[in-house]
Short mmCIF file of C-alpha atoms in Angstrom, two decimals:
data_model
loop_
_atom_site.label_atom_id
_atom_site.label_comp_id
_atom_site.label_asym_id
_atom_site.label_seq_id
_atom_site.Cartn_x
_atom_site.Cartn_y
_atom_site.Cartn_z
CA MET A 1 13.23 -25.44 -27.94
CA THR A 2 15.14 -28.01 -29.13
CA GLU A 3 14.44 -31.75 -27.43
CA ALA A 4 18.29 -31.79 -26.12
CA GLN A 5 16.95 -28.63 -24.14
CA ARG A 6 13.95 -30.05 -22.41
CA PRO A 7 14.73 -30.44 -19.55
CA SER A 8 14.41 -34.17 -17.63
CA MET A 9 10.94 -35.33 -16.62
CA ASP A 10 12.07 -37.05 -14.22
CA PRO A 11 10.39 -35.51 -10.54
CA ALA A 12 13.22 -35.30 -8.88
CA GLU A 13 14.28 -32.59 -12.04
CA LEU A 14 11.41 -31.28 -11.95
CA ILE A 15 9.67 -30.21 -8.44
CA TYR A 16 12.09 -29.28 -5.56
CA ASP A 17 10.45 -30.66 -2.78
CA TRP A 18 10.97 -27.50 0.23
CA ASN A 19 8.93 -30.49 3.03
CA LYS A 20 12.81 -32.65 2.58
CA VAL A 21 14.51 -28.68 4.09
CA ASN A 22 14.85 -28.45 8.09
CA ARG A 23 14.14 -24.01 7.47
CA LYS A 24 15.26 -22.52 10.72
CA GLY A 25 15.12 -18.64 11.66
CA LYS A 26 11.72 -15.73 10.76
CA LEU A 27 10.23 -16.22 8.09
CA ALA A 28 9.72 -12.23 7.55
CA PRO A 29 12.99 -10.68 9.23
CA ARG A 30 11.75 -7.14 8.34
CA GLY A 31 8.40 -7.36 9.21
CA VAL A 32 5.58 -8.14 7.25
CA ARG A 33 3.21 -5.83 4.99
CA LEU A 34 -0.04 -6.58 3.92
CA PHE A 35 -0.58 -7.21 -0.30
CA ASP A 36 -5.15 -7.93 -0.90
CA GLU A 37 -5.15 -9.77 -4.51
CA THR A 38 -9.49 -9.62 -3.30
CA LEU A 39 -10.17 -7.21 -6.37
CA ARG A 40 -7.13 -9.16 -8.93
CA ASP A 41 -7.18 -13.37 -8.43
CA GLY A 42 -9.55 -13.03 -5.92
CA ILE A 43 -12.55 -12.49 -8.97
CA GLN A 44 -11.35 -15.63 -10.50
CA ASN A 45 -12.59 -17.77 -8.96
CA PRO A 46 -15.41 -19.29 -11.59
CA SER A 47 -17.87 -19.21 -8.78
CA VAL A 48 -17.42 -15.69 -7.94
CA VAL A 49 -18.92 -12.76 -9.27
CA ALA A 50 -17.65 -9.99 -11.15
CA PRO A 51 -18.23 -6.95 -8.67
CA LYS A 52 -19.34 -3.25 -10.05
CA VAL A 53 -16.66 -0.44 -9.90
CA ASP A 54 -18.40 1.14 -7.27
CA ASP A 55 -18.09 -2.15 -4.79
CA LYS A 56 -14.13 -1.75 -5.99
CA ILE A 57 -13.98 0.96 -4.52
CA GLN A 58 -15.80 0.74 -1.33
CA LEU A 59 -13.72 -2.77 -0.65
CA VAL A 60 -10.51 -0.57 -1.47
CA HIS A 61 -11.75 2.22 0.96
CA LEU A 62 -12.21 -0.50 3.52
CA MET A 63 -8.78 -1.80 2.81
CA ASN A 64 -7.63 1.33 3.08
CA GLU A 65 -9.06 1.67 7.21
CA LEU A 66 -7.86 -1.61 7.93
CA GLY A 67 -4.69 -0.43 7.41
CA ILE A 68 -3.73 -2.82 4.07
CA GLN A 69 -0.85 -1.59 2.89
CA HIS A 70 -0.84 -2.48 -0.88
CA VAL A 71 -3.71 -3.78 -3.72
CA ASP A 72 -4.15 -5.31 -6.68
CA ILE A 73 -6.25 -3.66 -8.38
CA GLY A 74 -6.82 -5.58 -11.80
CA LEU A 75 -4.90 -6.94 -14.52
CA PRO A 76 -4.80 -3.84 -17.69
CA GLY A 77 -4.12 -5.91 -20.55
CA ALA A 78 -7.26 -7.70 -19.57
CA GLY A 79 -9.37 -6.09 -21.69
CA ARG A 80 -11.37 -2.57 -21.90
CA ARG A 81 -13.86 -2.73 -18.73
CA ALA A 82 -10.77 -3.82 -16.69
CA ALA A 83 -8.07 -1.09 -17.71
CA GLU A 84 -12.06 1.40 -17.28
CA ASP A 85 -12.43 0.38 -13.71
CA ILE A 86 -8.80 0.12 -13.27
CA LEU A 87 -8.89 3.42 -13.47
CA ARG A 88 -11.67 4.78 -11.52
CA LEU A 89 -9.95 3.34 -9.10
CA ALA A 90 -7.08 4.73 -9.66
CA ARG A 91 -8.61 8.06 -9.28
CA GLU A 92 -10.48 6.81 -6.68
CA ILE A 93 -7.34 6.44 -4.56
CA ALA A 94 -5.17 9.05 -5.98
CA THR A 95 -8.72 12.02 -5.27
CA ASN A 96 -8.45 10.82 -1.86
CA LYS A 97 -5.05 10.36 -0.96
CA LEU A 98 -5.80 7.08 0.59
CA ALA A 99 -2.64 5.58 2.78
CA ILE A 100 -3.09 2.20 0.61
CA ARG A 101 -1.16 1.70 -2.41
CA PRO A 102 -1.93 1.15 -5.86
CA ALA A 103 -1.08 -1.30 -7.72
CA VAL A 104 -1.50 -3.75 -11.04
CA ALA A 105 -0.70 -7.56 -12.68
CA CYS A 106 0.99 -7.85 -15.29
CA ARG A 107 2.11 -10.18 -17.81
CA THR A 108 6.06 -9.86 -19.05
CA VAL A 109 5.88 -8.10 -22.16
CA VAL A 110 6.10 -4.84 -23.34
CA SER A 111 1.50 -4.81 -24.43
CA ASP A 112 0.35 -5.60 -21.29
CA ILE A 113 2.77 -3.07 -19.24
CA GLU A 114 1.64 -0.64 -21.65
CA PRO A 115 -2.15 0.61 -20.76
CA ALA A 116 -0.49 0.45 -17.44
CA VAL A 117 1.51 3.54 -18.09
CA GLU A 118 -1.12 5.05 -19.61
CA ILE A 119 -3.64 4.09 -16.73
CA SER A 120 -1.20 6.30 -14.44
CA GLN A 121 -0.42 8.90 -16.26
CA LYS A 122 -4.51 10.20 -16.75
CA ALA A 123 -4.88 8.91 -12.87
CA GLY A 124 -1.78 10.78 -11.41
CA ILE A 125 -0.43 8.46 -9.23
CA ALA A 126 2.23 5.44 -9.79
CA LEU A 127 1.11 1.75 -10.08
CA GLU A 128 3.32 -0.02 -8.76
CA ILE A 129 3.82 -3.17 -11.78
CA MET A 130 3.68 -6.64 -10.92
CA THR A 131 5.08 -8.54 -13.67
CA PHE A 132 5.26 -11.97 -13.56
CA ILE A 133 6.36 -15.15 -15.39
CA GLY A 134 6.53 -18.51 -14.51
CA SER A 135 9.68 -19.53 -13.06
CA SER A 136 10.05 -23.29 -12.24
CA PRO A 137 11.18 -25.84 -14.59
CA ILE A 138 8.10 -28.03 -14.91
CA ARG A 139 6.02 -25.06 -15.70
CA GLY A 140 9.10 -24.83 -17.94
CA TYR A 141 8.50 -27.80 -19.62
CA ALA A 142 4.95 -27.48 -19.86
CA GLU A 143 4.93 -23.56 -21.90
CA ASP A 144 7.58 -24.65 -23.95
CA TRP A 145 10.18 -22.07 -22.76
CA ASP A 146 13.97 -22.26 -22.78
CA LEU A 147 16.37 -19.35 -20.36
CA ALA A 148 16.73 -17.54 -23.15
CA ARG A 149 12.70 -16.64 -23.79
CA ILE A 150 12.33 -15.72 -20.26
CA ALA A 151 15.42 -13.89 -20.57
CA LYS A 152 14.31 -11.57 -23.16
CA LEU A 153 10.59 -10.79 -21.95
CA SER A 154 12.12 -10.18 -18.39
CA GLY A 155 14.44 -7.84 -19.07
CA ASP A 156 12.05 -5.88 -22.14
CA ALA A 157 8.97 -6.03 -19.45
CA ILE A 158 11.19 -4.00 -16.40
CA ALA A 159 12.92 -1.93 -18.35
CA PHE A 160 10.15 -0.47 -20.00
CA ALA A 161 8.05 -0.09 -16.95
CA VAL A 162 11.52 1.28 -15.17
CA GLN A 163 11.42 3.78 -18.22
CA HIS A 164 8.34 5.36 -17.93
CA ASP A 165 9.36 6.05 -13.57
CA LEU A 166 6.76 2.49 -12.22
CA PRO A 167 7.46 1.12 -9.33
CA CYS A 168 8.30 -2.98 -10.91
CA THR A 169 8.51 -6.44 -9.19
CA TYR A 170 9.71 -8.69 -10.67
CA VAL A 171 7.08 -11.89 -9.95
CA THR A 172 7.96 -15.46 -10.05
CA GLU A 173 4.82 -18.18 -10.41
CA ASP A 174 5.68 -21.55 -9.20
CA THR A 175 8.09 -20.54 -7.44
CA THR A 176 7.35 -23.32 -4.38
CA ARG A 177 9.06 -26.03 -7.44
CA SER A 178 11.72 -24.47 -7.61
CA ARG A 179 15.08 -24.95 -6.34
CA PRO A 180 16.71 -22.38 -3.71
CA LEU A 181 18.66 -20.08 -4.59
CA ALA A 182 21.44 -20.47 -2.26
CA ARG A 183 21.44 -24.43 -2.86
CA ALA A 184 21.39 -22.84 -6.73
CA LEU A 185 24.58 -21.50 -6.42
CA ARG A 186 27.02 -23.96 -4.35
CA ASN A 187 25.66 -26.44 -7.11
CA HIS A 188 27.26 -24.05 -9.89
CA GLY A 189 30.26 -22.36 -7.86
CA GLY A 190 28.11 -18.77 -7.25
CA GLY A 191 28.83 -17.34 -10.62
CA VAL A 192 25.06 -15.80 -11.32
CA PRO A 193 25.00 -13.53 -14.66
CA ARG A 194 23.02 -10.35 -14.24
CA MET A 195 20.45 -10.21 -17.27
CA VAL A 196 19.36 -6.72 -16.16
CA SER A 197 20.07 -3.98 -14.10
CA LEU A 198 18.34 -0.71 -13.85
CA SER A 199 18.51 2.46 -11.70
CA ARG A 200 15.86 4.48 -11.80
CA SER A 201 15.81 6.15 -8.71
CA ARG A 202 11.60 5.07 -8.62
CA SER A 203 11.60 1.50 -9.27
CA VAL A 204 11.41 -0.73 -6.92
CA SER A 205 13.85 -3.41 -6.59
CA MET A 206 12.88 -7.05 -6.16
CA PHE A 207 15.08 -10.03 -6.78
CA SER A 208 14.45 -13.60 -8.78
CA GLY A 209 16.67 -16.81 -8.58
CA TRP A 210 15.72 -19.89 -9.64
CA GLU A 211 17.97 -22.93 -11.14
CA THR A 212 17.51 -23.71 -15.11
CA PHE A 213 16.86 -26.23 -17.03
CA THR A 214 20.64 -26.51 -18.63
CA GLY A 215 21.64 -25.76 -15.03
CA LYS A 216 22.99 -22.32 -15.24
CA MET A 217 21.52 -19.28 -13.66
CA PHE A 218 19.31 -16.46 -13.18
CA LEU A 219 18.75 -13.13 -11.82
CA ALA A 220 16.94 -10.26 -12.28
CA THR A 221 17.64 -6.66 -10.50
CA THR A 222 16.14 -3.33 -10.07
CA ARG A 223 17.14 -0.66 -7.92
CA ALA A 224 15.52 -0.84 -4.67
CA ALA A 225 12.92 1.48 -3.19
CA ALA A 226 13.28 2.82 0.19
CA ASP A 227 9.97 0.45 0.88
CA PRO A 228 9.39 -1.75 -1.88
CA PRO A 229 5.93 -4.58 -1.51
CA MET A 230 6.26 -8.20 -0.99
CA ALA A 231 5.16 -10.70 -3.75
CA ALA A 232 4.04 -13.69 -2.92
CA THR A 233 3.32 -16.16 -5.14
#
């Protein structure tokens, strides 16, 4: 990224203050579904002892009994142990025909999704690919990312997941410091370039939009499944 392309250091440009917005209406007009992150983000805490795989299996069964609809069972790209545990958990869910749906976290790069595809095939169950990437202007500034790089990484990763018939959710990290889509559309005449459009019937549709450093818009879309999960960041 050149100096001319770098965003301003003005806090008002880097961080959108949602406290100034008088939001009215239902927060979840279509109802609420629970997505449990205990086995992924939960055990990242430095004060938490990583549970053994048998403990993870027990937790998944307890979540299922509680009626939780979705569970993140790990990040397969984190290494051999993580991948082995994820395979055990996926097989447990498949073998016991649990109602809870397994998902995995993946950075928005193909190399992170490849082990998830392999695990899904071995376990005989679809894994929801929760592919994530920093989306706010301040993250772009900190990481020295530009729109072209974000779009390329996102497009390649989402396309790879869908090509392997895995449901895919696009998760925008740091979204709460991004400007809302409606405002960005008003600011820029309502034009939104489409980054990727995928139509595999099993793929899950999520979309994400934000106002970028250059004042343009970015939107990623995939085709909707009947019952997509809710991603919160």
